[in-house]
Short mmCIF file of C-alpha atoms in Angstrom, two decimals:
data_model
loop_
_atom_site.label_atom_id
_atom_site.label_comp_id
_atom_site.label_asym_id
_atom_site.label_seq_id
_atom_site.Cartn_x
_atom_site.Cartn_y
_atom_site.Cartn_z
CA MET A 1329 69.59 120.96 107.26
CA ALA A 1330 72.39 119.46 109.37
CA LYS A 1331 75.13 120.13 106.83
CA LEU A 1332 75.02 122.48 103.86
CA PHE A 1333 78.08 121.82 101.74
CA GLY A 1334 78.98 118.46 100.22
CA THR A 1335 81.43 117.67 97.44
CA ASP A 1336 79.91 120.26 95.12
CA GLY A 1337 78.28 123.12 96.97
CA ALA A 1338 75.08 123.12 99.02
CA ARG A 1339 72.52 120.66 97.73
CA GLY A 1340 69.24 119.02 98.74
CA VAL A 1341 65.57 118.61 97.91
CA ALA A 1342 64.28 122.08 97.09
CA ASN A 1343 61.98 123.68 99.68
CA LYS A 1344 62.66 120.82 102.08
CA GLU A 1345 66.41 120.65 102.67
CA LEU A 1346 67.39 123.65 100.56
CA THR A 1347 64.86 126.34 101.45
CA SER A 1348 64.41 129.98 100.51
CA ILE A 1349 65.56 130.97 103.99
CA ILE A 1350 68.79 129.02 103.52
CA ALA A 1351 69.27 130.55 100.06
CA TYR A 1352 68.70 134.06 101.49
CA ARG A 1353 71.38 133.50 104.12
CA ILE A 1354 73.75 132.04 101.54
CA GLY A 1355 73.26 135.24 99.53
CA GLN A 1356 74.22 137.25 102.59
CA ALA A 1357 77.26 135.02 103.09
CA ALA A 1358 78.31 135.61 99.47
CA VAL A 1359 78.69 139.34 100.07
CA LYS A 1360 80.21 138.96 103.54
CA PHE A 1361 82.89 136.45 102.49
CA LEU A 1362 83.37 136.94 98.74
CA GLY A 1363 82.58 140.54 97.78
CA ASN A 1364 79.87 142.95 96.67
CA THR A 1365 79.33 141.90 93.06
CA ILE A 1366 78.03 138.36 92.47
CA VAL A 1367 77.16 136.77 89.10
CA VAL A 1368 74.00 134.65 89.57
CA GLY A 1369 72.80 131.99 87.15
CA LYS A 1370 70.68 128.85 87.24
CA ASP A 1371 69.63 125.74 85.35
CA THR A 1372 66.06 124.94 84.26
CA ARG A 1373 64.63 123.45 87.48
CA LEU A 1374 61.21 124.66 88.61
CA SER A 1375 62.67 125.66 91.98
CA GLY A 1376 65.33 127.81 90.32
CA ASP A 1377 63.19 130.97 90.31
CA MET A 1378 62.32 130.61 93.98
CA LEU A 1379 65.92 130.05 95.08
CA GLU A 1380 67.28 132.72 92.74
CA ASN A 1381 64.94 135.34 94.16
CA ALA A 1382 65.90 134.37 97.71
CA LEU A 1383 69.62 134.28 96.96
CA GLU A 1384 69.52 137.66 95.26
CA ALA A 1385 67.46 139.10 98.12
CA GLY A 1386 70.19 138.00 100.49
CA ILE A 1387 72.85 139.62 98.32
CA MET A 1388 70.88 142.88 98.11
CA SER A 1389 70.17 142.89 101.84
CA MET A 1390 73.91 143.21 102.39
CA GLY A 1391 74.25 146.06 99.90
CA GLY A 1392 75.55 143.80 97.15
CA THR A 1393 74.87 143.69 93.42
CA ALA A 1394 73.53 140.54 91.75
CA LEU A 1395 74.50 140.30 88.08
CA SER A 1396 71.65 138.09 86.85
CA VAL A 1397 72.51 135.90 83.84
CA ASP A 1398 69.34 133.72 83.98
CA ILE A 1399 69.51 130.15 82.60
CA ILE A 1400 73.05 129.25 81.64
CA PRO A 1401 75.52 126.34 82.07
CA THR A 1402 77.63 126.19 85.22
CA PRO A 1403 80.94 126.62 83.34
CA ALA A 1404 79.58 129.84 81.86
CA ILE A 1405 79.31 131.27 85.39
CA ALA A 1406 83.00 130.55 85.98
CA LEU A 1407 83.87 132.29 82.71
CA LEU A 1408 81.51 135.25 83.24
CA THR A 1409 82.78 135.88 86.75
CA ARG A 1410 86.18 136.59 85.21
CA GLU A 1411 84.91 138.37 82.11
CA LEU A 1412 82.62 140.70 84.09
CA HIS A 1413 85.28 141.34 86.77
CA ALA A 1414 82.87 140.23 89.48
CA ASP A 1415 83.89 139.25 93.00
CA ALA A 1416 82.27 135.82 92.74
CA GLY A 1417 79.78 133.69 90.83
CA ALA A 1418 76.85 131.66 92.16
CA VAL A 1419 75.13 128.80 90.34
CA ILE A 1420 71.70 127.53 91.33
CA SER A 1421 71.77 123.94 90.09
CA ALA A 1422 71.86 120.33 91.22
CA SER A 1423 73.84 119.30 88.14
CA HIS A 1424 73.00 115.68 87.19
CA ASN A 1425 70.60 115.09 90.12
CA PRO A 1426 66.81 114.57 89.68
CA PRO A 1427 64.49 117.58 89.22
CA GLU A 1428 63.33 117.79 92.83
CA TYR A 1429 66.87 118.58 93.95
CA ASN A 1430 68.59 121.91 93.66
CA GLY A 1431 71.83 123.41 94.88
CA ILE A 1432 73.97 126.52 95.20
CA LYS A 1433 77.69 126.59 94.51
CA PHE A 1434 80.18 129.40 94.25
CA PHE A 1435 83.16 130.41 92.15
CA ASP A 1436 85.72 132.93 93.33
CA ALA A 1437 86.80 135.98 91.32
CA ASN A 1438 89.12 133.81 89.22
CA GLY A 1439 86.40 131.28 88.41
CA PHE A 1440 87.61 128.55 90.78
CA LYS A 1441 85.46 126.66 93.25
CA LEU A 1442 85.90 127.71 96.85
CA PRO A 1443 88.33 125.93 99.17
CA VAL A 1444 86.74 123.65 101.76
CA ALA A 1445 87.85 125.88 104.65
CA LEU A 1446 85.98 128.87 103.19
CA GLU A 1447 82.86 126.77 102.55
CA GLU A 1448 82.97 125.71 106.19
CA ARG A 1449 83.06 129.36 107.30
CA ILE A 1450 80.10 130.16 105.04
CA GLU A 1451 78.22 127.13 106.34
CA ALA A 1452 78.77 128.11 109.98
CA TYR A 1453 77.56 131.65 109.23
CA VAL A 1454 74.41 130.42 107.46
CA LEU A 1455 73.52 127.84 110.11
CA ALA A 1456 74.01 130.49 112.79
CA GLY A 1457 71.24 132.57 111.20
CA GLY A 1458 73.04 134.80 108.73
CA GLU A 1459 73.46 138.53 109.29
CA PRO A 1460 71.83 140.05 112.41
CA PRO A 1461 69.00 142.41 111.35
CA GLU A 1462 70.54 145.33 113.20
CA SER A 1463 73.69 145.03 111.08
CA LEU A 1464 71.92 145.28 107.72
CA PRO A 1465 72.13 148.43 105.56
CA ASN A 1466 68.91 150.26 104.77
CA GLY A 1467 67.48 152.96 102.56
CA ASP A 1468 69.69 153.77 99.60
CA ALA A 1469 72.43 151.48 100.94
CA VAL A 1470 70.65 148.27 99.87
CA GLY A 1471 71.75 146.51 96.70
CA PHE A 1472 70.06 145.76 93.39
CA VAL A 1473 69.83 143.22 90.54
CA ALA A 1474 71.43 144.06 87.18
CA PRO A 1475 70.45 141.77 84.27
CA VAL A 1476 73.27 140.74 81.91
CA GLU A 1477 71.61 140.45 78.51
CA ASN A 1478 74.50 138.94 76.52
CA ALA A 1479 75.69 136.34 79.03
CA ALA A 1480 75.00 133.27 76.88
CA GLU A 1481 76.56 134.98 73.87
CA ILE A 1482 79.83 135.56 75.75
CA TYR A 1483 80.04 131.87 76.67
CA ILE A 1484 79.10 130.60 73.20
CA GLN A 1485 81.61 132.83 71.46
CA HIS A 1486 84.38 131.83 73.87
CA ALA A 1487 84.02 128.17 72.86
CA VAL A 1488 83.87 129.09 69.16
CA ASP A 1489 86.96 131.29 69.42
CA VAL A 1490 89.01 128.54 71.11
CA VAL A 1491 88.32 126.10 68.27
CA ARG A 1492 88.83 128.64 65.50
CA ALA A 1493 92.15 129.69 67.04
CA GLN A 1494 93.32 126.13 66.35
CA GLY A 1495 92.45 126.53 62.67
CA ILE A 1496 89.56 124.05 62.96
CA ASP A 1497 85.92 124.12 61.97
CA PHE A 1498 83.25 121.41 62.11
CA THR A 1499 82.09 121.56 58.49
CA GLY A 1500 80.95 118.12 57.34
CA TRP A 1501 80.12 116.88 60.84
CA LYS A 1502 76.57 116.09 61.91
CA ILE A 1503 76.09 116.31 65.68
CA ALA A 1504 73.20 114.63 67.51
CA LEU A 1505 72.73 116.72 70.65
CA ASP A 1506 70.76 115.87 73.80
CA THR A 1507 70.71 118.82 76.20
CA GLY A 1508 68.79 116.91 78.86
CA HIS A 1509 66.10 119.61 79.25
CA GLY A 1510 68.87 121.59 80.94
CA ALA A 1511 70.92 124.75 80.74
CA SER A 1512 72.91 123.79 77.63
CA SER A 1513 69.65 124.12 75.68
CA VAL A 1514 70.52 127.81 75.29
CA THR A 1515 74.17 127.41 74.28
CA SER A 1516 75.59 124.18 72.80
CA ALA A 1517 73.63 123.89 69.55
CA GLU A 1518 74.41 127.49 68.60
CA ALA A 1519 78.14 127.01 69.29
CA PHE A 1520 78.31 123.87 67.14
CA ARG A 1521 76.41 125.56 64.30
CA ARG A 1522 78.71 128.58 64.32
CA LEU A 1523 81.61 126.17 63.92
CA GLY A 1524 80.00 124.74 60.79
CA ALA A 1525 78.36 121.57 62.06
CA GLU A 1526 74.89 120.36 61.21
CA VAL A 1527 73.08 119.90 64.54
CA VAL A 1528 70.03 117.78 65.33
CA THR A 1529 68.77 118.45 68.84
CA ILE A 1530 66.44 116.71 71.28
CA ASN A 1531 65.29 117.61 74.81
CA ASP A 1532 66.14 121.28 74.30
CA ASP A 1533 62.87 122.46 75.83
CA TRP A 1534 61.99 122.26 79.50
CA SER A 1535 59.10 122.21 81.94
CA GLY A 1536 61.19 122.58 85.09
CA THR A 1537 60.38 119.02 86.16
CA ASP A 1538 62.01 117.07 83.33
CA ILE A 1539 65.70 117.99 83.71
CA ASN A 1540 67.89 114.84 83.60
CA VAL A 1541 64.82 112.57 83.45
CA GLU A 1542 65.69 109.59 81.21
CA CYS A 1543 67.84 111.77 79.00
CA GLY A 1544 71.16 113.60 78.81
CA SER A 1545 74.54 112.36 79.96
CA THR A 1546 73.13 110.05 82.65
CA CYS A 1547 70.82 108.20 80.23
CA LEU A 1548 72.35 107.80 76.78
CA GLY A 1549 69.53 105.79 75.19
CA PRO A 1550 67.92 108.83 73.50
CA THR A 1551 71.28 110.07 72.21
CA LYS A 1552 72.14 106.66 70.73
CA ALA A 1553 68.72 106.47 69.08
CA LEU A 1554 69.12 109.96 67.61
CA VAL A 1555 72.60 109.17 66.27
CA ALA A 1556 71.22 106.11 64.47
CA GLU A 1557 68.10 107.89 63.23
CA CYS A 1558 69.82 110.91 61.69
CA GLY A 1559 73.14 109.32 60.71
CA ALA A 1560 75.18 111.59 62.95
CA THR A 1561 78.96 111.65 63.04
CA ILE A 1562 78.83 111.92 66.83
CA GLY A 1563 76.34 112.20 69.67
CA VAL A 1564 76.77 114.74 72.46
CA ALA A 1565 74.83 114.47 75.74
CA HIS A 1566 74.96 117.00 78.59
CA ASP A 1567 73.76 116.83 82.15
CA GLY A 1568 71.45 119.49 83.58
CA ASP A 1569 74.05 122.20 84.12
CA ALA A 1570 76.39 121.10 81.30
CA ASP A 1571 79.55 120.87 83.36
CA ARG A 1572 79.95 117.37 81.97
CA VAL A 1573 79.44 115.60 78.67
CA MET A 1574 79.20 112.04 77.38
CA LEU A 1575 79.74 111.20 73.73
CA VAL A 1576 78.43 108.48 71.41
CA ASP A 1577 80.08 107.44 68.14
CA ALA A 1578 78.25 106.59 64.91
CA GLU A 1579 78.23 102.89 65.85
CA GLY A 1580 76.47 103.62 69.15
CA ASN A 1581 79.52 103.13 71.36
CA GLU A 1582 79.71 105.26 74.51
CA LEU A 1583 82.77 107.51 74.77
CA ASP A 1584 83.06 108.31 78.46
CA GLY A 1585 85.40 110.68 80.26
CA ASP A 1586 88.25 108.18 80.23
CA VAL A 1587 88.06 107.88 76.44
CA VAL A 1588 87.77 111.63 75.94
CA GLU A 1589 90.74 112.30 78.20
CA THR A 1590 92.77 109.65 76.38
CA VAL A 1591 92.10 111.16 72.96
CA CYS A 1592 92.63 114.77 74.01
CA ALA A 1593 95.80 113.99 76.00
CA ILE A 1594 97.38 112.11 73.09
CA ASP A 1595 96.48 114.96 70.73
CA MET A 1596 97.93 117.51 73.16
CA LYS A 1597 101.15 115.55 73.52
CA LYS A 1598 101.53 115.34 69.74
CA ARG A 1599 101.18 119.14 69.59
CA GLY A 1600 103.65 119.70 72.41
CA CYS A 1601 101.07 121.28 74.73
CA LEU A 1602 100.77 118.63 77.44
CA PRO A 1603 102.82 119.99 80.38
CA HIS A 1604 105.05 117.38 82.02
CA ASP A 1605 103.45 114.73 79.77
CA THR A 1606 100.98 114.21 82.62
CA VAL A 1607 97.20 114.06 83.03
CA VAL A 1608 95.07 114.02 86.17
CA SER A 1609 92.20 111.63 86.86
CA THR A 1610 90.59 110.01 89.90
CA VAL A 1611 90.71 106.64 91.60
CA MET A 1612 87.60 105.77 89.56
CA CYS A 1613 89.42 105.88 86.22
CA ASN A 1614 89.46 102.61 84.31
CA LEU A 1615 92.52 100.39 84.23
CA GLY A 1616 92.31 100.60 80.44
CA PHE A 1617 92.78 104.38 80.66
CA ARG A 1618 95.94 103.98 82.70
CA GLN A 1619 97.26 101.38 80.25
CA ALA A 1620 96.53 103.65 77.25
CA MET A 1621 98.30 106.56 78.89
CA ALA A 1622 101.33 104.41 79.74
CA ALA A 1623 101.52 103.19 76.13
CA ALA A 1624 101.52 106.83 74.96
CA GLY A 1625 104.27 107.82 77.41
CA ILE A 1626 101.90 109.88 79.56
CA GLU A 1627 101.86 109.82 83.35
CA VAL A 1628 98.58 109.66 85.29
CA GLU A 1629 98.15 111.49 88.59
CA ARG A 1630 95.16 110.02 90.51
CA THR A 1631 93.10 111.89 93.09
CA SER A 1632 90.05 111.30 95.27
CA VAL A 1633 86.70 111.38 93.47
CA GLY A 1634 85.44 114.88 92.63
CA ASP A 1635 86.47 117.54 90.16
CA ARG A 1636 87.54 119.74 93.10
CA HIS A 1637 90.37 117.29 93.83
CA VAL A 1638 91.28 116.97 90.16
CA LEU A 1639 91.54 120.74 89.81
CA GLU A 1640 93.60 121.10 92.98
CA ARG A 1641 96.16 118.62 91.69
CA MET A 1642 96.22 120.30 88.27
CA ARG A 1643 96.97 123.68 89.81
CA GLU A 1644 99.58 122.24 92.18
CA GLY A 1645 101.42 120.39 89.43
CA GLY A 1646 100.96 122.81 86.55
CA PHE A 1647 98.97 120.29 84.50
CA ALA A 1648 96.65 121.25 81.64
CA ILE A 1649 94.06 118.47 81.46
CA GLY A 1650 92.21 116.50 84.10
CA GLY A 1651 88.93 114.71 84.27
CA GLU A 1652 86.61 112.05 85.55
CA GLN A 1653 85.07 108.99 83.96
CA SER A 1654 81.63 110.57 84.46
CA GLY A 1655 82.38 113.22 81.84
CA HIS A 1656 83.73 116.11 83.91
CA MET A 1657 86.75 117.42 82.01
CA ILE A 1658 88.88 120.45 82.85
CA PHE A 1659 91.04 122.13 80.22
CA LEU A 1660 92.72 124.70 82.40
CA GLU A 1661 93.92 126.86 79.50
CA HIS A 1662 90.33 127.46 78.45
CA ASN A 1663 88.20 127.36 81.63
CA SER A 1664 88.64 126.99 85.35
CA THR A 1665 86.06 124.25 85.89
CA GLY A 1666 84.47 121.28 84.15
CA ASP A 1667 82.98 122.44 80.85
CA GLY A 1668 80.85 120.06 78.77
CA LEU A 1669 80.68 122.28 75.68
CA MET A 1670 84.42 122.96 75.67
CA THR A 1671 85.15 119.26 76.15
CA ALA A 1672 82.98 118.23 73.20
CA CYS A 1673 84.52 120.95 71.03
CA LEU A 1674 88.10 119.95 71.86
CA PHE A 1675 87.41 116.23 71.34
CA ILE A 1676 85.92 116.91 67.90
CA ALA A 1677 88.79 119.27 67.08
CA ALA A 1678 91.32 116.56 68.01
CA CYS A 1679 89.56 114.10 65.72
CA ILE A 1680 89.46 116.54 62.80
CA ARG A 1681 93.10 117.60 63.24
CA ASN A 1682 94.35 114.00 63.25
CA GLY A 1683 91.95 112.55 60.70
CA TRP A 1684 90.33 110.24 63.26
CA THR A 1685 86.69 109.24 63.21
CA PRO A 1686 85.10 109.11 66.66
CA GLU A 1687 85.09 105.30 66.31
CA GLU A 1688 88.85 105.25 65.67
CA ALA A 1689 89.47 107.66 68.51
CA GLY A 1690 87.42 105.53 70.88
CA ARG A 1691 89.59 102.51 70.17
CA MET A 1692 92.65 104.27 71.61
CA MET A 1693 91.76 102.72 74.96
CA THR A 1694 90.11 99.43 75.88
CA HIS A 1695 87.87 99.38 78.93
CA CYS A 1696 88.49 96.71 81.53
CA PRO A 1697 85.22 95.43 83.06
CA GLN A 1698 84.06 97.85 85.72
CA VAL A 1699 80.84 97.51 87.70
CA LEU A 1700 79.27 100.43 89.59
CA LEU A 1701 76.30 99.84 91.89
CA ASN A 1702 74.45 102.63 93.67
CA VAL A 1703 72.88 101.50 96.94
CA LYS A 1704 70.26 103.80 98.45
CA VAL A 1705 70.71 104.07 102.22
CA ALA A 1706 69.08 105.77 105.19
CA ASP A 1707 72.30 107.38 106.45
CA LYS A 1708 75.25 107.54 104.10
CA HIS A 1709 77.50 109.02 106.79
CA ALA A 1710 77.20 105.83 108.89
CA PHE A 1711 79.22 104.08 106.18
CA GLU A 1712 82.42 105.68 107.44
CA TRP A 1713 82.51 103.69 110.69
CA ASN A 1714 80.64 100.51 109.73
CA LYS A 1715 82.86 97.54 110.56
CA GLU A 1716 80.86 94.94 108.64
CA ILE A 1717 81.16 96.85 105.35
CA ALA A 1718 84.88 97.45 105.92
CA ALA A 1719 85.40 93.74 106.59
CA ALA A 1720 83.51 92.77 103.42
CA VAL A 1721 85.70 95.11 101.35
CA ARG A 1722 88.92 93.77 102.91
CA GLU A 1723 87.84 90.19 102.23
CA ALA A 1724 87.03 90.97 98.59
CA GLU A 1725 90.31 92.83 98.10
CA ALA A 1726 92.29 89.92 99.51
CA GLU A 1727 90.46 87.52 97.20
CA MET A 1728 91.02 89.73 94.15
CA GLY A 1729 94.71 90.52 94.75
CA ASP A 1730 96.27 92.52 91.92
CA ASP A 1731 93.52 91.62 89.45
CA GLY A 1732 91.60 94.91 89.71
CA GLN A 1733 90.43 97.33 92.38
CA ILE A 1734 87.51 98.01 94.73
CA LEU A 1735 86.23 101.43 95.73
CA VAL A 1736 83.30 101.96 98.10
CA ARG A 1737 82.33 105.51 98.97
CA ALA A 1738 79.41 107.71 99.95
CA SER A 1739 77.91 109.94 97.25
CA GLY A 1740 78.65 113.59 97.83
CA THR A 1741 75.22 114.72 96.61
CA GLU A 1742 72.67 111.89 97.15
CA PRO A 1743 71.78 109.35 99.89
CA LEU A 1744 73.76 106.63 98.14
CA ILE A 1745 76.74 104.38 98.73
CA ARG A 1746 78.61 103.75 95.48
CA VAL A 1747 80.25 100.34 95.08
CA MET A 1748 82.77 100.12 92.23
CA VAL A 1749 84.62 96.93 91.35
CA GLU A 1750 87.08 96.60 88.48
CA ALA A 1751 88.48 93.24 87.34
CA SER A 1752 89.81 91.54 84.23
CA ASP A 1753 86.72 89.31 84.22
CA GLU A 1754 83.25 90.90 84.10
CA ALA A 1755 81.48 88.04 85.88
CA ARG A 1756 83.93 88.27 88.74
CA ALA A 1757 83.52 92.04 88.98
CA ASN A 1758 79.73 91.65 89.09
CA GLU A 1759 79.89 88.97 91.77
CA MET A 1760 82.22 91.02 93.97
CA ALA A 1761 80.13 94.19 93.59
CA GLU A 1762 76.85 92.42 94.39
CA ARG A 1763 78.41 90.75 97.44
CA ILE A 1764 79.59 94.07 98.90
CA ALA A 1765 76.35 95.87 97.94
CA ALA A 1766 74.35 93.22 99.82
CA VAL A 1767 76.32 93.98 103.00
CA VAL A 1768 75.77 97.73 102.51
CA ARG A 1769 72.00 97.19 102.14
CA GLU A 1770 71.84 94.98 105.21
CA GLU A 1771 73.80 97.44 107.33
CA LEU A 1772 72.55 100.84 106.19
CA SER A 1773 69.16 100.53 104.46
#
């Protein structure tokens, strides 16, 4: 594995790129660089048990303690790391990626993702072979695993308490929930029910090989069908580790991260709890989002793609809400990372407080046509210095002028080049995107 850490932890095909040996060394690195007590959780992937055992073995080999919380959403690890006063948290998950992938990412003692410089130190240590055998403790100096029986309960109750503290409950709402055969299968439905909602759930079982497969936040067809079938007020769809969420209204309209951030930011401003009247998003946010925020008197700070960059800007500027179009949303008062359950709860709470239906809330912003093409390539890193692709982008930008934007970037987690084109005319956006994608295929496939 030439490089371990991408935009969101170490990730790769399990047992091929991300092996038990790598996981063992990462466990050693956790103790060496982060501390002795590490919260360890995972999503529902078949490879999760294998990697968890290896990771925990690495932790124990250094004399550390693994607080095992089993299957649980990624944002719960961030919360539990703080609540259990651990030194760090580790999540074994590949988030929205297909089942054959898996990953390992860390949170520090305050529940924040690690800075890039620290990840680079961990990566160098792991690739160098981990801890020398002669340096390892032995006998009664080795560590152990301590199961945390009420981990999911702590996370569920946290979300419930946040909503109840606002004087809100979900009585009268019917929620169609797709947990994507993932980690939210053990948390979201229970939280919604405790808040008074009627919940109809699909894909809340798992085989280990079905996570994210034609379901959840990356495939909203099943959620839309369930909303129509059961007459739900709203549909909620998580990805595999539930750090993101996508919503569907009763008419079948998708409410993506831009819509959710619009609604929540306007509600927060009305309540006087939107610091500096500013939100954070990325360069991928829709022009319609920026227009809606301007109309509401709210500034938009834009960052590079990735919730790491969103969070960094939030902390630097003292901002309370930031997110991505893909459904990652950070409410810094309530959690230190993207939290799909918290996002859904706060969106519904905003609707109830203001008397909005999800359909009315969704109309607070109008999407400008935006086309996103994912091009599978042999070497995504070669994109950075490819002159033909750069020339094609420059030509398209000159042709488009001020009528939209173009963003071409390598995926942080998959062998893909993402081509995004936004324009006032959908046909033009499609034509531009296909033209650039064709050059990417020719050059890199």
